XYZ file of C-alpha atoms in Angstrom:
331
model
C 107.481 -1.980 -11.362
C 107.661 -5.344 -12.977
C 111.090 -6.235 -14.458
C 109.267 -8.259 -17.148
C 107.222 -7.351 -20.078
C 103.509 -6.830 -19.186
C 100.199 -7.261 -21.147
C 96.603 -6.859 -20.118
C 93.055 -6.261 -21.513
C 91.185 -3.372 -20.013
C 87.408 -2.649 -20.104
C 86.314 0.846 -19.269
C 82.714 1.906 -18.573
C 81.993 5.097 -20.399
C 78.263 5.370 -19.847
C 75.527 3.283 -18.157
C 75.504 0.576 -20.723
C 78.401 1.652 -22.892
C 81.942 0.107 -22.537
C 85.325 0.619 -24.312
C 87.988 -2.143 -24.775
C 91.801 -1.497 -24.622
C 95.000 -3.478 -24.892
C 97.829 -2.376 -22.511
C 101.503 -3.175 -23.213
C 104.475 -2.427 -20.829
C 107.867 -3.254 -22.405
C 111.303 -2.805 -20.638
C 113.528 -0.436 -22.670
C 116.625 0.698 -20.776
C 117.360 0.243 -17.125
C 114.224 1.536 -15.372
C 112.685 2.938 -18.542
C 109.564 1.289 -20.059
C 107.543 1.835 -23.208
C 103.790 1.970 -22.406
C 101.389 1.287 -25.283
C 97.569 1.685 -24.809
C 95.606 0.544 -27.836
C 91.796 1.208 -28.218
C 90.301 -1.989 -29.734
C 86.591 -1.162 -29.164
C 85.810 -0.322 -32.807
C 87.711 -3.359 -34.064
C 85.934 -5.637 -31.588
C 82.555 -4.208 -32.595
C 83.256 -4.631 -36.284
C 84.160 -8.308 -35.868
C 81.059 -9.100 -33.826
C 78.571 -6.898 -35.635
C 77.277 -9.624 -37.977
C 76.944 -12.105 -35.098
C 75.102 -9.483 -33.032
C 72.861 -8.660 -35.969
C 71.867 -12.305 -36.471
C 71.281 -12.699 -32.810
C 69.120 -9.606 -32.735
C 66.974 -10.923 -35.570
C 66.589 -14.221 -33.762
C 65.644 -12.446 -30.544
C 63.097 -10.266 -32.364
C 61.526 -13.393 -33.868
C 61.394 -15.076 -30.455
C 59.858 -11.993 -28.879
C 57.230 -11.825 -31.616
C 56.445 -15.567 -31.123
C 56.259 -15.078 -27.373
C 53.962 -12.033 -27.809
C 51.642 -13.958 -30.126
C 51.572 -16.940 -27.734
C 50.842 -14.645 -24.834
C 48.010 -12.983 -26.804
C 46.583 -16.409 -27.690
C 46.805 -17.546 -24.052
C 45.125 -14.378 -22.864
C 42.357 -14.753 -25.384
C 41.924 -18.408 -24.527
C 41.745 -17.480 -20.864
C 39.135 -14.779 -21.543
C 36.980 -17.115 -23.611
C 37.293 -19.879 -21.047
C 36.230 -17.511 -18.305
C 33.385 -16.228 -20.507
C 32.135 -19.785 -21.151
C 32.350 -20.696 -17.441
C 30.473 -17.446 -16.495
C 27.720 -18.186 -18.958
C 27.524 -21.839 -17.846
C 26.899 -20.610 -14.309
C 24.219 -18.183 -15.498
C 22.415 -20.962 -17.439
C 22.365 -23.026 -14.237
C 21.290 -20.047 -12.121
C 18.460 -18.486 -14.234
C 15.381 -19.936 -15.886
C 14.318 -16.882 -17.942
C 16.056 -17.229 -21.346
C 15.520 -13.486 -22.162
C 17.721 -12.622 -19.179
C 20.337 -15.166 -20.211
C 20.389 -13.801 -23.824
C 20.877 -10.308 -22.456
C 23.836 -11.486 -20.417
C 25.365 -13.366 -23.369
C 25.128 -10.225 -25.580
C 26.776 -8.083 -22.970
C 29.631 -10.474 -22.317
C 30.277 -11.199 -26.020
C 30.672 -7.434 -26.707
C 33.248 -7.305 -23.922
C 35.214 -10.401 -25.005
C 35.559 -10.292 -28.742
C 35.830 -7.472 -31.256
C 32.329 -7.065 -32.704
C 29.951 -4.193 -33.387
C 26.659 -5.853 -32.368
C 24.996 -9.164 -31.316
C 21.342 -10.037 -31.881
C 19.232 -13.082 -31.127
C 16.762 -13.841 -33.914
C 13.536 -15.588 -32.664
C 11.685 -15.639 -36.014
C 12.988 -18.905 -37.472
C 10.699 -18.760 -40.480
C 12.166 -15.535 -41.824
C 15.621 -16.116 -40.317
C 17.587 -16.670 -43.570
C 15.970 -13.786 -45.423
C 16.638 -11.238 -42.660
C 20.175 -12.375 -42.144
C 21.045 -11.973 -45.782
C 19.469 -8.580 -46.293
C 20.098 -6.583 -43.083
C 23.219 -4.374 -43.446
C 24.667 -6.924 -45.871
C 27.016 -4.369 -47.486
C 28.302 -2.857 -44.327
C 29.100 -5.742 -41.989
C 30.505 -9.271 -41.856
C 27.945 -11.517 -40.178
C 28.308 -14.818 -38.369
C 25.045 -16.709 -37.850
C 25.001 -19.584 -35.438
C 21.692 -21.502 -34.992
C 20.369 -22.435 -31.545
C 18.593 -25.727 -31.666
C 18.274 -29.237 -30.238
C 17.221 -32.494 -31.731
C 13.536 -31.559 -31.947
C 13.321 -27.794 -32.309
C 14.994 -24.689 -33.636
C 14.793 -21.808 -31.084
C 16.455 -19.162 -33.195
C 20.008 -17.957 -34.007
C 22.828 -15.786 -32.638
C 23.698 -13.159 -35.260
C 27.155 -11.539 -34.727
C 28.017 -8.352 -36.608
C 31.542 -7.037 -37.367
C 31.845 -3.721 -39.214
C 35.424 -4.280 -40.336
C 34.708 -6.334 -43.496
C 38.423 -7.063 -43.828
C 38.579 -8.775 -40.418
C 37.075 -12.240 -40.759
C 36.038 -14.372 -37.769
C 38.750 -16.634 -36.473
C 38.279 -20.297 -35.804
C 38.594 -19.733 -32.050
C 35.857 -17.143 -32.171
C 33.517 -19.382 -34.230
C 34.103 -22.242 -31.798
C 33.342 -20.017 -28.808
C 30.068 -18.784 -30.274
C 29.057 -22.362 -31.202
C 29.640 -23.447 -27.596
C 27.606 -20.447 -26.323
C 24.755 -21.370 -28.793
C 24.856 -24.879 -27.331
C 24.508 -23.439 -23.798
C 21.655 -21.258 -24.924
C 19.939 -24.354 -26.411
C 20.238 -25.997 -23.019
C 18.728 -22.894 -21.407
C 15.685 -22.972 -23.712
C 15.196 -26.701 -23.100
C 15.390 -26.050 -19.335
C 12.867 -23.266 -19.551
C 10.414 -25.386 -21.559
C 10.809 -28.225 -19.013
C 10.251 -25.773 -16.126
C 7.096 -24.352 -17.737
C 5.812 -27.855 -18.392
C 6.399 -28.880 -14.744
C 4.816 -25.666 -13.583
C 1.785 -26.417 -15.734
C 1.574 -30.013 -14.422
C 1.880 -28.727 -10.886
C -0.983 -26.368 -11.411
C -3.072 -29.140 -12.854
C -2.211 -31.432 -9.900
C -3.078 -28.619 -7.459
C -6.477 -28.116 -9.182
C -7.105 -31.868 -9.164
C -6.153 -32.026 -5.512
C -8.471 -29.165 -4.674
C -11.339 -30.785 -6.581
C -10.625 -34.023 -4.806
C -10.671 -32.275 -1.411
C -13.966 -30.554 -2.322
C -15.429 -33.836 -3.431
C -14.287 -35.476 -0.212
C -15.894 -32.632 1.810
C -19.108 -33.013 -0.184
C -19.099 -36.786 0.494
C -18.479 -36.201 4.181
C -21.191 -33.561 4.222
C -23.602 -35.868 2.405
C -22.876 -38.694 4.831
C -23.357 -36.332 7.729
C -26.660 -35.101 6.295
C -27.765 -38.716 5.584
C -26.933 -39.679 9.171
C -28.650 -36.576 10.411
C -31.721 -37.342 8.284
C -31.988 -40.864 9.637
C -31.668 -39.537 13.240
C -34.300 -36.881 12.584
C -36.635 -39.337 10.945
C -36.263 -41.659 13.867
C -36.933 -38.889 16.343
C -39.936 -37.715 14.320
C -41.336 -41.268 14.257
C -40.805 -41.724 18.030
C -42.511 -38.417 18.699
C -45.357 -39.029 16.275
C -46.490 -42.316 17.880
C -47.162 -41.090 21.408
C -48.420 -37.772 19.958
C -51.169 -39.693 18.132
C -52.158 -41.404 21.424
C -52.220 -38.033 23.224
C -54.269 -36.491 20.437
C -56.807 -39.384 20.559
C -57.192 -39.303 24.318
C -57.499 -35.555 24.388
C -60.209 -35.626 21.684
C -62.052 -38.288 23.707
C -61.873 -36.175 26.908
C -63.052 -33.094 25.015
C -65.995 -34.990 23.576
C -66.960 -36.235 27.046
C -66.661 -32.801 28.547
C -68.827 -31.316 25.823
C -71.535 -33.940 26.314
C -71.515 -33.651 30.089
C -74.986 -32.057 30.812
C -74.146 -31.562 34.505
C -71.227 -29.315 33.681
C -69.079 -30.660 36.413
C -65.957 -28.875 37.591
C -63.698 -31.361 35.731
C -65.617 -30.869 32.447
C -65.269 -27.070 32.747
C -61.610 -27.449 33.479
C -61.094 -29.590 30.427
C -62.979 -27.113 28.221
C -60.791 -24.257 29.536
C -57.597 -26.293 28.811
C -58.754 -27.248 25.305
C -57.439 -24.205 23.357
C -54.003 -24.260 25.004
C -53.654 -28.028 24.674
C -54.880 -27.990 21.040
C -52.391 -25.314 20.143
C -49.557 -27.270 21.861
C -50.558 -30.487 20.044
C -50.786 -28.529 16.690
C -47.250 -27.101 17.169
C -45.874 -30.589 17.927
C -47.620 -32.060 14.944
C -46.230 -29.250 12.659
C -42.727 -29.755 14.048
C -43.001 -33.523 13.348
C -44.264 -32.793 9.816
C -41.474 -30.291 9.236
C -38.893 -32.850 10.336
C -40.312 -35.443 7.978
C -40.258 -32.923 5.116
C -36.686 -32.101 5.983
C -35.505 -35.702 5.779
C -37.574 -36.770 2.758
C -36.607 -40.390 3.447
C -39.799 -41.664 1.937
C -39.156 -39.988 -1.432
C -36.349 -41.454 -3.536
C -37.241 -39.839 -6.868
C -36.565 -36.305 -7.944
C -39.595 -34.050 -8.259
C -40.623 -30.429 -8.284
C -40.920 -28.822 -4.874
C -42.585 -25.725 -3.388
C -39.814 -23.639 -2.018
C -42.250 -21.705 0.134
C -43.219 -24.955 1.844
C -39.520 -25.679 2.486
C -39.011 -22.161 3.974
C -42.073 -22.525 6.150
C -40.823 -25.909 7.407
C -37.468 -24.416 8.167
C -39.041 -21.443 9.998
C -41.187 -23.856 11.996
C -38.035 -25.682 13.164
C -36.293 -22.463 14.296
C -39.327 -20.602 15.661
C -37.927 -20.618 19.212
C -34.732 -18.842 17.980
C -36.289 -16.163 15.692
C -39.467 -15.409 17.705
C -40.140 -11.654 17.647
C -36.985 -11.151 15.524
C -37.924 -12.025 11.909
C -41.262 -11.497 10.361
C -42.625 -12.282 6.881
C -42.424 -9.520 4.349
C -44.587 -11.160 1.728
C -41.811 -11.143 -0.895
C -42.163 -13.683 -3.631
C -39.097 -15.726 -4.534
C -38.501 -16.902 -8.120
C -35.952 -19.566 -9.165
């Protein structure tokens, strides 16, 4: 309805991501008549911008490839960092290096592309075995595990694809793991040494306690011996007086021709009194034998005499319970 000439660009969506471009012209011709021209310029537009789009596509493809490589590197770095942190925790947690080696082998197989991992303990034949085992079928990476003073062995990594060499990042990772493993071996040796020293200290402490008990027991026995010796001496002195007086009374009674009642009574008491005095004398003798305070030098002893002395001291406890069997003892 415009009375002036009209021009416009039109974009029409044909499919989901497909558009067509048109130029629209409306020109006044006569009175109310107009000439309408609709020109499809899609192909022309596409032709002009094709080279630009092609260059842009190449640049985008390069950028996508770089981003993909960077993403892969970041993912691998994250995996290796997580692996190293995990193994560090295991080294701190466990003492047994065999268990740690098993965990390392399992985690390495999960993290990097390898066919097998072995730990070689035999350091003397290490080079020979590494050069000969499956040399034609695998690529091998050998990383020694050692500290300043000792070689513990080596991690041997196998990769069957001989065209795929080990990358620097993989080598660095395995070197760091070997360093962790060296720390684990050192810790295990230190633990075993401390365990050995602890055992030695425990044995020394036990021996010291036994020695202390023996000293205390010896002191007790020495004190008991002095006490028993003193008691034996105190008993022996009045016992001698009683024995002398009783012998005198016995002699008077035997020489009494009148056989008085007192003399007869003394003669009747003589066997009982003599037995009582004999038992007291034997007990004093046994106590003196037990203490042996008058004998400072070592000498041979009669064990039967010692047993008899002991039985004399405990007669009141074993009376009618233990009897001699006549068995000979040999030492």
